[in-house]
Every structure is written in C-alpha cells, then in structure tokens.
PDB file of C-alpha atoms in Angstrom:
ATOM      1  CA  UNK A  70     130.482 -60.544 -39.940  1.00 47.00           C
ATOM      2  CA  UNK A  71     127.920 -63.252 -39.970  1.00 49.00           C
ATOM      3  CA  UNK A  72     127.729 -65.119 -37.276  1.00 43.00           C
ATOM      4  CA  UNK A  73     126.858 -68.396 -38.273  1.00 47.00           C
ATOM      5  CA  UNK A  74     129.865 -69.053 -40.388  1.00 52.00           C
ATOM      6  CA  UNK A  75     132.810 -70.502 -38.610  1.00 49.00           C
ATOM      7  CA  UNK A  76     135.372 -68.376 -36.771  1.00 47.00           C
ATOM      8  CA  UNK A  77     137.997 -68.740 -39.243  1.00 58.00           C
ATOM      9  CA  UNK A  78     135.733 -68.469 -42.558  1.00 87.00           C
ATOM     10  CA  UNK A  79     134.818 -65.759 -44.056  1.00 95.00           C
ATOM     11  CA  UNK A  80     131.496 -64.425 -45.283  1.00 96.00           C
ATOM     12  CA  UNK A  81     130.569 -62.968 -48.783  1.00 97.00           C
ATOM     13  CA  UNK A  82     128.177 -61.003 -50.405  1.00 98.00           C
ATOM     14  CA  UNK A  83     127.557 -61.050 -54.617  1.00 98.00           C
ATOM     15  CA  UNK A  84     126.262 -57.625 -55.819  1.00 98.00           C
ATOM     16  CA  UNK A  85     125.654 -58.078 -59.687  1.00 97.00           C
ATOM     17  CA  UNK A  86     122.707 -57.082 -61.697  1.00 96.00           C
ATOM     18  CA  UNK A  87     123.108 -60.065 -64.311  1.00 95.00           C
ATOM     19  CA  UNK A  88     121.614 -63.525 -62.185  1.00 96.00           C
ATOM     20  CA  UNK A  89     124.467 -65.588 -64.829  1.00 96.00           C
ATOM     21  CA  UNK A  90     127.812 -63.741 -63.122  1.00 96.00           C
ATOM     22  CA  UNK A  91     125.904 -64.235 -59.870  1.00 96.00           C
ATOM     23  CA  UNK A  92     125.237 -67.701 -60.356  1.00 97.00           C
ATOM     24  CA  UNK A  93     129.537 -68.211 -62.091  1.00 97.00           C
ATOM     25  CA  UNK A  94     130.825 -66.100 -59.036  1.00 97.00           C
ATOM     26  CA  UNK A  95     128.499 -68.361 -56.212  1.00 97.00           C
ATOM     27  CA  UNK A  96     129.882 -71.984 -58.368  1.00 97.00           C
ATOM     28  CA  UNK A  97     133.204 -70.498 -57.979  1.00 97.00           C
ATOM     29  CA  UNK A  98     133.874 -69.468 -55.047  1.00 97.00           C
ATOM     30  CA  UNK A  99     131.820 -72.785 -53.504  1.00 96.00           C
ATOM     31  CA  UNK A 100     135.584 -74.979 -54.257  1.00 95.00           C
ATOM     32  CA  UNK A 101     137.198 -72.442 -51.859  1.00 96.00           C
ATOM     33  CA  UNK A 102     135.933 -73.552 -48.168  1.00 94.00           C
ATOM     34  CA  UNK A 103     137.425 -70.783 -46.864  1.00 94.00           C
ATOM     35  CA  UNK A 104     134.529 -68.260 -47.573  1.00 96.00           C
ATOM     36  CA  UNK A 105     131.082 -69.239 -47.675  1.00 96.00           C
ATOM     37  CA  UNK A 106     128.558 -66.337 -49.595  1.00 97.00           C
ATOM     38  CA  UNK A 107     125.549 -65.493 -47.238  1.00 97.00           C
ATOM     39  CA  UNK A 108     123.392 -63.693 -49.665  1.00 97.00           C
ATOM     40  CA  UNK A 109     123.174 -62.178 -52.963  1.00 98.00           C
ATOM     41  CA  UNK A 110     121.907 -59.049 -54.452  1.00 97.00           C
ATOM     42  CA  UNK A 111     120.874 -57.447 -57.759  1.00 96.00           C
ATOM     43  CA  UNK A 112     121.584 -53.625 -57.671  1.00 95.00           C
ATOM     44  CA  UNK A 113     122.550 -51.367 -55.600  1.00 94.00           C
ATOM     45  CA  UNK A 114     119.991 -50.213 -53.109  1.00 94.00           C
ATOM     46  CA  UNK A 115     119.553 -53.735 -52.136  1.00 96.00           C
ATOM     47  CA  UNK A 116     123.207 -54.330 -52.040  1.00 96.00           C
ATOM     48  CA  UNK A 117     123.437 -51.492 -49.050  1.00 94.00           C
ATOM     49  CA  UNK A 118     119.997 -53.508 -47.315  1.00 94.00           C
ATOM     50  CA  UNK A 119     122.315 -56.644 -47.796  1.00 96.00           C
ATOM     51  CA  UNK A 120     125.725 -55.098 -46.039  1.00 95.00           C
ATOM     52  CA  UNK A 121     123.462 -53.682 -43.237  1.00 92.00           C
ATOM     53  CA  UNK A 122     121.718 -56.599 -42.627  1.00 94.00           C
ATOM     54  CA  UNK A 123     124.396 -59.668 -42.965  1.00 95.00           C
ATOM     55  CA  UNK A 124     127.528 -57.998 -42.235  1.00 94.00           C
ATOM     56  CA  UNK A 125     129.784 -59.408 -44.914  1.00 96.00           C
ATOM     57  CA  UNK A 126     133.263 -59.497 -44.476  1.00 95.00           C
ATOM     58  CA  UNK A 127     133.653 -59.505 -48.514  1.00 96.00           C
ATOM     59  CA  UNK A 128     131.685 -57.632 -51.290  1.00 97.00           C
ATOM     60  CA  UNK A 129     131.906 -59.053 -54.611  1.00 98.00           C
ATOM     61  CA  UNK A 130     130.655 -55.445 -56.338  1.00 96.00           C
ATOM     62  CA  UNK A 131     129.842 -55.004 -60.084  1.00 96.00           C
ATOM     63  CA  UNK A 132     130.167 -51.046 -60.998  1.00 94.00           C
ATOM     64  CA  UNK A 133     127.485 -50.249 -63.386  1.00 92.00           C
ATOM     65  CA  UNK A 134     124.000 -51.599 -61.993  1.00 93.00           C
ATOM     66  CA  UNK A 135     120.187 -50.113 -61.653  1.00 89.00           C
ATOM     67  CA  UNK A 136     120.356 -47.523 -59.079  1.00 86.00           C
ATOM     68  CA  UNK A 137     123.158 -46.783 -57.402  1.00 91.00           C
ATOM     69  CA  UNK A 138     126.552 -48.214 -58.989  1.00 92.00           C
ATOM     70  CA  UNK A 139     128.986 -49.862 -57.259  1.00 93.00           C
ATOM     71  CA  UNK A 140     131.128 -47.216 -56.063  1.00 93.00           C
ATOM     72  CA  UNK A 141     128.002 -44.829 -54.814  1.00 94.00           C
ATOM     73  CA  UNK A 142     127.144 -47.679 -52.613  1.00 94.00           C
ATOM     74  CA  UNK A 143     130.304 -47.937 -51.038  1.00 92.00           C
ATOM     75  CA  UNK A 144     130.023 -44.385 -50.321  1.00 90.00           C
ATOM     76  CA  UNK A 145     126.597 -44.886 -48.747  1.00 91.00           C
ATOM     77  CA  UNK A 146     127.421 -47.506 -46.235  1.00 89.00           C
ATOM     78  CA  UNK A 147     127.308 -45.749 -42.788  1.00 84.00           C
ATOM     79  CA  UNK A 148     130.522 -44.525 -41.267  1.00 78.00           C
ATOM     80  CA  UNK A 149     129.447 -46.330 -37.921  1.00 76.00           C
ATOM     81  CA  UNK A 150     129.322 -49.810 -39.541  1.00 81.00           C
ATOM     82  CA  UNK A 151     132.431 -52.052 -40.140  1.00 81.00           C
ATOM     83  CA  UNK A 152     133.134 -51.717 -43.997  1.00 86.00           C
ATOM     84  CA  UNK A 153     133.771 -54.752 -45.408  1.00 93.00           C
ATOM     85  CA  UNK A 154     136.096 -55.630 -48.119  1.00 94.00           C
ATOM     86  CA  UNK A 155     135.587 -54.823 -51.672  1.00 95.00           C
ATOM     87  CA  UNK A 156     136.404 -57.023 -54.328  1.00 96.00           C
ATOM     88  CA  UNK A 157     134.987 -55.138 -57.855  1.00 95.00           C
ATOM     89  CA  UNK A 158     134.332 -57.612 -60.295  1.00 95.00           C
ATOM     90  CA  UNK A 159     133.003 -56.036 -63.589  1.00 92.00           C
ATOM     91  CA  UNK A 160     133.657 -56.239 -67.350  1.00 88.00           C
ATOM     92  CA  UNK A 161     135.324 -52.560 -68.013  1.00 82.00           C
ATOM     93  CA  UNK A 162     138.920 -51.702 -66.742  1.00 81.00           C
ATOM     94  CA  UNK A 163     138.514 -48.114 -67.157  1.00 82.00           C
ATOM     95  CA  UNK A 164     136.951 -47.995 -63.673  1.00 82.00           C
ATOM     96  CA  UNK A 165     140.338 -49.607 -62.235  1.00 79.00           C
ATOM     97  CA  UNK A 166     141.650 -46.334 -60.933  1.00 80.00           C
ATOM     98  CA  UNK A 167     138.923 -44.879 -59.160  1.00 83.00           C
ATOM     99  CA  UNK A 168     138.749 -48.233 -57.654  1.00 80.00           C
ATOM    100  CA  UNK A 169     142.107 -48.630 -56.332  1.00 79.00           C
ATOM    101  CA  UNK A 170     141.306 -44.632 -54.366  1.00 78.00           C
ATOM    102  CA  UNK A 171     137.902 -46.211 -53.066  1.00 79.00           C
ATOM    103  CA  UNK A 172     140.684 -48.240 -51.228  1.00 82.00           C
ATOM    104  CA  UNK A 173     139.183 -51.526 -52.610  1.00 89.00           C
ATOM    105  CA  UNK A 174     140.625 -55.243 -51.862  1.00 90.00           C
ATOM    106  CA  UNK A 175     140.641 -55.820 -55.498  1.00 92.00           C
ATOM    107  CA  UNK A 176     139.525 -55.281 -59.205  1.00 93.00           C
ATOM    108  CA  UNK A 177     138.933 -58.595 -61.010  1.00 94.00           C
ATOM    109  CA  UNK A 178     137.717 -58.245 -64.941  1.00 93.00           C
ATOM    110  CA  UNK A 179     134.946 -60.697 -66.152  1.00 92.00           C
ATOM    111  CA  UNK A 180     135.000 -63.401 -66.307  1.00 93.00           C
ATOM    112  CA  UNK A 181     136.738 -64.047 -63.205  1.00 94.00           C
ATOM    113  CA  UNK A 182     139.855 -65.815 -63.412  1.00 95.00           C
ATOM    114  CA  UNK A 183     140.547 -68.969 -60.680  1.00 94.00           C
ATOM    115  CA  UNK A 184     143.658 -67.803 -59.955  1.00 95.00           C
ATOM    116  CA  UNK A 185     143.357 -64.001 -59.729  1.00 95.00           C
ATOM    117  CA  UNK A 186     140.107 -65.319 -57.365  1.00 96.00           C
ATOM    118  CA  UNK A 187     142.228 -67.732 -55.236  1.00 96.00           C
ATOM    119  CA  UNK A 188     144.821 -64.664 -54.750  1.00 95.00           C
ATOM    120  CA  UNK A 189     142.246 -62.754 -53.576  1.00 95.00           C
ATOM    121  CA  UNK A 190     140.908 -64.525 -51.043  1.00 96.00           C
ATOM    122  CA  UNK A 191     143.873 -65.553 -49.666  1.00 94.00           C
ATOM    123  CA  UNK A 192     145.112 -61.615 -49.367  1.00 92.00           C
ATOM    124  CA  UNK A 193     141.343 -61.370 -47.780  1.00 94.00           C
ATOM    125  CA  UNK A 194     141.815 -64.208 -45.039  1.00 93.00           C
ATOM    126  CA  UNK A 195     144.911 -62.592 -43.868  1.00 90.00           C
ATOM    127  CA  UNK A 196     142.909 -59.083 -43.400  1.00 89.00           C
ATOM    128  CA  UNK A 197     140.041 -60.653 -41.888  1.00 89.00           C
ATOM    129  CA  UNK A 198     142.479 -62.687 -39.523  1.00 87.00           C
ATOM    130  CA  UNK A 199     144.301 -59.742 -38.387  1.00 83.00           C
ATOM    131  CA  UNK A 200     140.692 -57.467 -37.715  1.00 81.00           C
ATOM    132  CA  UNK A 201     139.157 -60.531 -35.301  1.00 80.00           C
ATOM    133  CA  UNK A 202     142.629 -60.301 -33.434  1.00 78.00           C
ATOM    134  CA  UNK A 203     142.233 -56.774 -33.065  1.00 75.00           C
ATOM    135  CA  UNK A 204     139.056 -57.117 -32.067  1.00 73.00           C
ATOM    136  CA  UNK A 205     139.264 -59.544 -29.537  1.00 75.00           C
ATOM    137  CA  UNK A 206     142.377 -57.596 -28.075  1.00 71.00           C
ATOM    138  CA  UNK A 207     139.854 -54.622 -27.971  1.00 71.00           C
ATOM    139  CA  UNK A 208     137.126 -56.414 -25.640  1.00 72.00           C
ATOM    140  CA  UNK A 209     139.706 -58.188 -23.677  1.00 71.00           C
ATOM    141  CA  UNK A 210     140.696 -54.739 -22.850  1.00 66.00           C
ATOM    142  CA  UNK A 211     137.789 -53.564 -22.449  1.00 66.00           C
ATOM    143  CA  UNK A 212     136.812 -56.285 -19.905  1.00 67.00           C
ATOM    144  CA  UNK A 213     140.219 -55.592 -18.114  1.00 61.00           C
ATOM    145  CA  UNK A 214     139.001 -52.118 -17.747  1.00 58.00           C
ATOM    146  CA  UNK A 215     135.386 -52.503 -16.608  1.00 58.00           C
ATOM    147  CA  UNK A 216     136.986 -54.620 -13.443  1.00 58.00           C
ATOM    148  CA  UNK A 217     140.213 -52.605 -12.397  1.00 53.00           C
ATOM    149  CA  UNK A 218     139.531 -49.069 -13.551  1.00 53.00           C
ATOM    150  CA  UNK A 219     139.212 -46.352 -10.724  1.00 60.00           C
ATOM    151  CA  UNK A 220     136.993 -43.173 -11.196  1.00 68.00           C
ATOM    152  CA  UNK A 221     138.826 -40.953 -12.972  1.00 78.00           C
ATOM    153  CA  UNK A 222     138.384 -37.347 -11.286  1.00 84.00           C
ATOM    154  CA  UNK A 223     140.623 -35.513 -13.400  1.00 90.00           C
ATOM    155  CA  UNK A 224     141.689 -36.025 -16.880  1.00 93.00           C
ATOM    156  CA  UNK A 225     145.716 -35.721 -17.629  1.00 94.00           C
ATOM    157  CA  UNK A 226     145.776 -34.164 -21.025  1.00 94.00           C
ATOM    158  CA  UNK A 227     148.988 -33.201 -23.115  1.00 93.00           C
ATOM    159  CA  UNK A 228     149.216 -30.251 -25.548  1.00 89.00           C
ATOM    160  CA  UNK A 229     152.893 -29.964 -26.801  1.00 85.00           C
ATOM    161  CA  UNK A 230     155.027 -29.630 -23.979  1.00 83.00           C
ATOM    162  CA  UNK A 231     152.814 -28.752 -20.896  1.00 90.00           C
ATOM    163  CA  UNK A 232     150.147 -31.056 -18.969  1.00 94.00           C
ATOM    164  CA  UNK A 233     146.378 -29.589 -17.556  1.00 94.00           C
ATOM    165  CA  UNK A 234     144.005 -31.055 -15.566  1.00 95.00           C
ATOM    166  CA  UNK A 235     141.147 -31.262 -17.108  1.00 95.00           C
ATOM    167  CA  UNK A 236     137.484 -31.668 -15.432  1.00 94.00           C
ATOM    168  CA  UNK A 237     135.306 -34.331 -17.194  1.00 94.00           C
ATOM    169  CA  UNK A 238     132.422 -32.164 -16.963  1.00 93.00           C
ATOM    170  CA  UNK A 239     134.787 -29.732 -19.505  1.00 94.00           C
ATOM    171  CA  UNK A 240     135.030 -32.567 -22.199  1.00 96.00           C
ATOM    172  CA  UNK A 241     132.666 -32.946 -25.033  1.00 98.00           C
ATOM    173  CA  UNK A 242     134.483 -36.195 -26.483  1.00 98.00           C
ATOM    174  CA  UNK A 243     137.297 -38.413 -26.637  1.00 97.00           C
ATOM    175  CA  UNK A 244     137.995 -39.617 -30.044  1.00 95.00           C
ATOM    176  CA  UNK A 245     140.378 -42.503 -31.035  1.00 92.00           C
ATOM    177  CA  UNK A 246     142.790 -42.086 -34.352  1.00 87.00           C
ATOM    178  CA  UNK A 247     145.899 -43.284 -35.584  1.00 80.00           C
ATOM    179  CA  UNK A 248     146.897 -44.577 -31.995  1.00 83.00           C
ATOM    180  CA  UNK A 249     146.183 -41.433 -30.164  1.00 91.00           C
ATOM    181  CA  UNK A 250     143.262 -40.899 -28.041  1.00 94.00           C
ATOM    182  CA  UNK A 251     142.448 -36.903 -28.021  1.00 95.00           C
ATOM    183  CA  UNK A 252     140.111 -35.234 -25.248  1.00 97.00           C
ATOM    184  CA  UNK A 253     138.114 -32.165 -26.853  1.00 97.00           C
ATOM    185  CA  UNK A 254     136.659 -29.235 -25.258  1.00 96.00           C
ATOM    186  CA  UNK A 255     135.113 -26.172 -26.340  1.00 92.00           C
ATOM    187  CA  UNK A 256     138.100 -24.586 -27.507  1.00 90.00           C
ATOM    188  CA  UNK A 257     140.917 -27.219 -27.340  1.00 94.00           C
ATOM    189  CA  UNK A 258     142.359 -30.418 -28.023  1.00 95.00           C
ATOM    190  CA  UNK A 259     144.364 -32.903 -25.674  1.00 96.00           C
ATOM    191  CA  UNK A 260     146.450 -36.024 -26.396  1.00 95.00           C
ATOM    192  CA  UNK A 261     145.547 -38.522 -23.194  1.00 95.00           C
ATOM    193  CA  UNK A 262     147.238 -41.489 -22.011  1.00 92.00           C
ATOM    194  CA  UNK A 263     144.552 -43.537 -21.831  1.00 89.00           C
ATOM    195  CA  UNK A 264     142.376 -45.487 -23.804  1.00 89.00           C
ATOM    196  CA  UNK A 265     139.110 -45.648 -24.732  1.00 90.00           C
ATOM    197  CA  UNK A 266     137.741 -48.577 -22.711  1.00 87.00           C
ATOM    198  CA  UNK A 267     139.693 -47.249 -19.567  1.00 87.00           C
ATOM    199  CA  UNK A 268     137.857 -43.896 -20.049  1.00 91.00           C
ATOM    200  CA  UNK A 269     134.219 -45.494 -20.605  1.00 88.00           C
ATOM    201  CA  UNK A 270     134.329 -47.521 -17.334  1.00 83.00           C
ATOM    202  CA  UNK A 271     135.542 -44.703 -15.107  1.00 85.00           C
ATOM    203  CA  UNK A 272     133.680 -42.131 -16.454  1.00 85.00           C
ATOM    204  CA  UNK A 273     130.739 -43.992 -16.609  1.00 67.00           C
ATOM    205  CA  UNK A 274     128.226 -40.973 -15.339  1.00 77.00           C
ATOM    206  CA  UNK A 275     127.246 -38.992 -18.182  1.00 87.00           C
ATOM    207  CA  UNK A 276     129.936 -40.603 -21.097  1.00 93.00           C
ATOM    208  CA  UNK A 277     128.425 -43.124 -23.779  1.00 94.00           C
ATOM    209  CA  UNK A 278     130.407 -45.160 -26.514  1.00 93.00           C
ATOM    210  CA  UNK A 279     128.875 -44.141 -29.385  1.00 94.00           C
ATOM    211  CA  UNK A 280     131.081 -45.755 -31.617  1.00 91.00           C
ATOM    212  CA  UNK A 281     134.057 -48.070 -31.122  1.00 90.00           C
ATOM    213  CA  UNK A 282     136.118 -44.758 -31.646  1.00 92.00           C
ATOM    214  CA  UNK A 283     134.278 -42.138 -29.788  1.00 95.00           C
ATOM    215  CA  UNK A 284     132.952 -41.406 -26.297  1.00 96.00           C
ATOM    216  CA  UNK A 285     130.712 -38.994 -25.931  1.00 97.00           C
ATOM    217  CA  UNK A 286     129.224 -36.609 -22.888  1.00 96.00           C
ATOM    218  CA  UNK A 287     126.135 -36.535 -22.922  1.00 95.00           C
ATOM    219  CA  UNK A 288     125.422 -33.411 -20.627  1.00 94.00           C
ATOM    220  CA  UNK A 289     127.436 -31.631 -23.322  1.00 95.00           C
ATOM    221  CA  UNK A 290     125.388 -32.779 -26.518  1.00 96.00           C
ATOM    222  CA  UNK A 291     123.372 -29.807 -28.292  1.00 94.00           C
ATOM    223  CA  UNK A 292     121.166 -31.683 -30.595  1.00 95.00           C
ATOM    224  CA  UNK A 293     119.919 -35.729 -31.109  1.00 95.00           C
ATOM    225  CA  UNK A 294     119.290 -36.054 -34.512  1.00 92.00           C
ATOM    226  CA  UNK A 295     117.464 -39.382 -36.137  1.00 89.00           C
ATOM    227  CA  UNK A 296     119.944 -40.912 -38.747  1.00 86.00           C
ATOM    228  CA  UNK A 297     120.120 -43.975 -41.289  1.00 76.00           C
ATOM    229  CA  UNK A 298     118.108 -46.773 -39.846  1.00 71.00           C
ATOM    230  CA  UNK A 299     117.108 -46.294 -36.396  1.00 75.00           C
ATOM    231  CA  UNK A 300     119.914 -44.125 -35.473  1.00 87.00           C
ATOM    232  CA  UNK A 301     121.397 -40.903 -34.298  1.00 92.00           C
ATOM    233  CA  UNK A 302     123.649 -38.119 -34.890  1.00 95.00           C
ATOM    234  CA  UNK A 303     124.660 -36.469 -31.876  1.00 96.00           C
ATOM    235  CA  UNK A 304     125.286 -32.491 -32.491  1.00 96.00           C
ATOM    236  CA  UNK A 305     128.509 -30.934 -30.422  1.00 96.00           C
ATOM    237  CA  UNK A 306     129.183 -27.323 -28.968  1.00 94.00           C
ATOM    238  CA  UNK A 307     132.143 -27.528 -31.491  1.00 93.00           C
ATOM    239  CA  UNK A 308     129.910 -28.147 -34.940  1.00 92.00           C
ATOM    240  CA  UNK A 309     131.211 -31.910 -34.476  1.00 94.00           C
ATOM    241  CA  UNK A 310     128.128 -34.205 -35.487  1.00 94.00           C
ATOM    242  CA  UNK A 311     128.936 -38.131 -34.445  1.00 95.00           C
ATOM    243  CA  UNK A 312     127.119 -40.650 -35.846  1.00 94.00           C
ATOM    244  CA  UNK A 313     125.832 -43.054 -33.010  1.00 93.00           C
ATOM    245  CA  UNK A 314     126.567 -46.998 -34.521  1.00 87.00           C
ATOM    246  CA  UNK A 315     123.519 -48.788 -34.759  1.00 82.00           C
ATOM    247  CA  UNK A 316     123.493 -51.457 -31.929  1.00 83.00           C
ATOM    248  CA  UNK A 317     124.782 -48.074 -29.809  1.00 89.00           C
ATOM    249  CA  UNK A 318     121.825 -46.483 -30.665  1.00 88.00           C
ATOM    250  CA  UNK A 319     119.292 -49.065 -28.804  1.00 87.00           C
ATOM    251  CA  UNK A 320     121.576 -48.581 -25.622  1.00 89.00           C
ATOM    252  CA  UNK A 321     121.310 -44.593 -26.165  1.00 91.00           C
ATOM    253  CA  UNK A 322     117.373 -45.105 -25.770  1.00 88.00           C
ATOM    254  CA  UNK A 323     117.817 -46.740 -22.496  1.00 85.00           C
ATOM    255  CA  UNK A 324     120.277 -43.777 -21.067  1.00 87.00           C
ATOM    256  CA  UNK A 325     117.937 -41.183 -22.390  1.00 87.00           C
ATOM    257  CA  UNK A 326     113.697 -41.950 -22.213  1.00 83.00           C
ATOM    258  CA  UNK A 327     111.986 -40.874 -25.368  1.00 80.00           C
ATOM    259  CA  UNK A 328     114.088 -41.206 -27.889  1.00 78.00           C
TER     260      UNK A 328
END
C-alpha cells in the first residue's frame, strides 16, 4: 500500500497499453475520492516494476499488452509480496473465465461502465478495510509478544491424538495456514498452539521471519539462494525452498555477514 494516501483510501495502479483507456480510466476514477491512482503503466514488464515499487492496493489490468499479458504478470508477482487486487478491464469477454480462477476482484468490459466501476470499488474498500484490520491485529500481537513472551525451551506439538516435546534445535520451520501454525522437522509435521509472533520472540536465537507466514531456523538452512530483486530463497533439509520477502531480506544480511 502506498503510504502517502490516507489511511482509509485506497491506492491504484492503471496497466493498459493504449495512453486513451489510461487517460478514461484515471478521469474516472478521479470523481470517486475513495481511491486515488499512484502511477500508471504501459505493458506488462513495467506493470510488475510498478506493483513492486508502489504497492497498490488495486490493479486496473488490461489482458493483451506488449510483453507479458495481464494474467502472466499476475503470475509473476513474488509470492512474498502482498498481491493486490485485480480489477481486469479489457475489450474481449472470452478471457472472463480464466479471470474469475486467477481469483480476480473483477472483470469490467471497455469502456468501463460508472456503475459497474462504483460497484467495484465499493466491494474493494470493504477488502482493503478488513486486510489493515488484520494487519494491525497482527503487529499488535506481535508487540504483545515481543514484551511478555518467555523462552520457549520445548516446543508442544500435536500429531492426531498424542503430544511430543519437541527441541527447537529439531525444527526447520513453522509455517502459518488456514489458522493452524505447523512445526516441521526432518521427517514430521506438528500442529502447535502458538502463534507465529509468540514463537519469533522466544525463539529469537537462530529463528528469522522470513515472511509474515514462515519462521525459519537458520542453523537448519542447506542453501541461500539470490532471488527476484535483492532477495533470497532459503533451501530446507526437506526440499522446502522459502522465499525470503523483500524488506526480510535486508534484515537477513544483518543476521548473516556476506550476503
């Protein structure tokens, strides 16, 4: 998200090859305050610079462009970086399909009706306004953590109806997903009670947050690969490779000297 919106509006991005449906889109969606469009781009390679480097909340994608098309740059934004919404705007409805299993926001036809837009962005707001709760929830847990947590010695982990004790040294990496936080080792997997920002502050020797869902230990990764702008993929005993987020991977290079 960009930062120097206001809290409660949203940010946009306009991905179109043809500077006229730019230019319609940008007058359009200038009578709704509640989004204001950051940048613009013209195919998409640039489109993927654009998402990297502003942090949209929305993506107003054509399909067919120079390059990549629309739906290979969705498919090309890292998996570390929030995805923001995509709205495809475009003059076929053949594509409307594959669309909806890309999981996108919406699929507006050219030219863009007020109403269908207005719809939009009001189903948008709501999704937006929901994420920065979640979000917020997430650090004020995390801060909770960072004060009160104890070391953590032993891990309690579950595996259908028994509970082990399990050594942090033994754990390659917890991993957050559909509620559940899971604690791996080399040959099994654990259901923990705990979450994520409990386990980074009291097993702060050797663990990292390498992305908002994953905690890694480091004594236990094989391999530090160099990935998509500036950052890493960490290589696992297990053949798991996790992608280190990008503002991660500056604090990885202060934990380990030389990358």
């Amino acid at each position: 998200m960009n930062h120097s919106a206001a809290p409660s509006e949203m940010t946009g991005l306009i991905v179109d090859d043809e500077a006229a449906a730019r230019s319609r889109l940008t007058r359009m969606l200038s009578k709704h305050p509640e989004v204001s469009v950051v940048g613009e781009a013209s195919d998409g390679l640039q489109a993927l610079e654009s998402i990297e480097k502003l942090r949209p909340d929305l993506v107003f994608l054509d399909i067919q462009m120079p390059g990549l098309d629309g739906f290979q740059v969705i498919r090309s934004i890292p998996p570390e970086m929030p995805h923001p919404l995509i709205v495809f705007v475009t003059g076929f409805d053949r594509h409307a399909l594959e669309a909806f299993e890309a999981n996108a926001l919406a699929y507006l036809l050219k030219p863009v009706e007020k109403e269908q837009l207005a719809m939009v962005l009001e189903r948008a707001a709501k999704l937006c306004a929901f994420e920065r709760l979640r979000s917020e929830e997430e650090r004020l847990v995390a801060e909770v953590a960072r004060t009160r947590a104890p070391a953590l010695e032993q891990i309690v982990g579950c595996k259908r109806d028994r509970f082990v004790l399990l050594n942090p040294d033994e754990i390659l990496y917890f991993s957050a997903e559909g509620g559940l936080v899971r604690a791996k080792t080399a040959g099994e997997s654990y259901v923990v009670n705990y979450q994520l920002a409990e386990l980074e502050s009291a097993l702060v020797q050797g663990f990292f947050r390498a992305r908002r869902s994953t905690l890694v230990n480091l004594r236990r990764v094989k391999e530090i690969r160099p990935f998509f702008k500036s950052s890493f993929v960490l290589a696992m005993p297990d053949a798991a490779e996790i992608t280190v987020s990008a503002r991660q991977a500056k604090l990885l290079r202060l934990r380990i000297p030389g990358l």
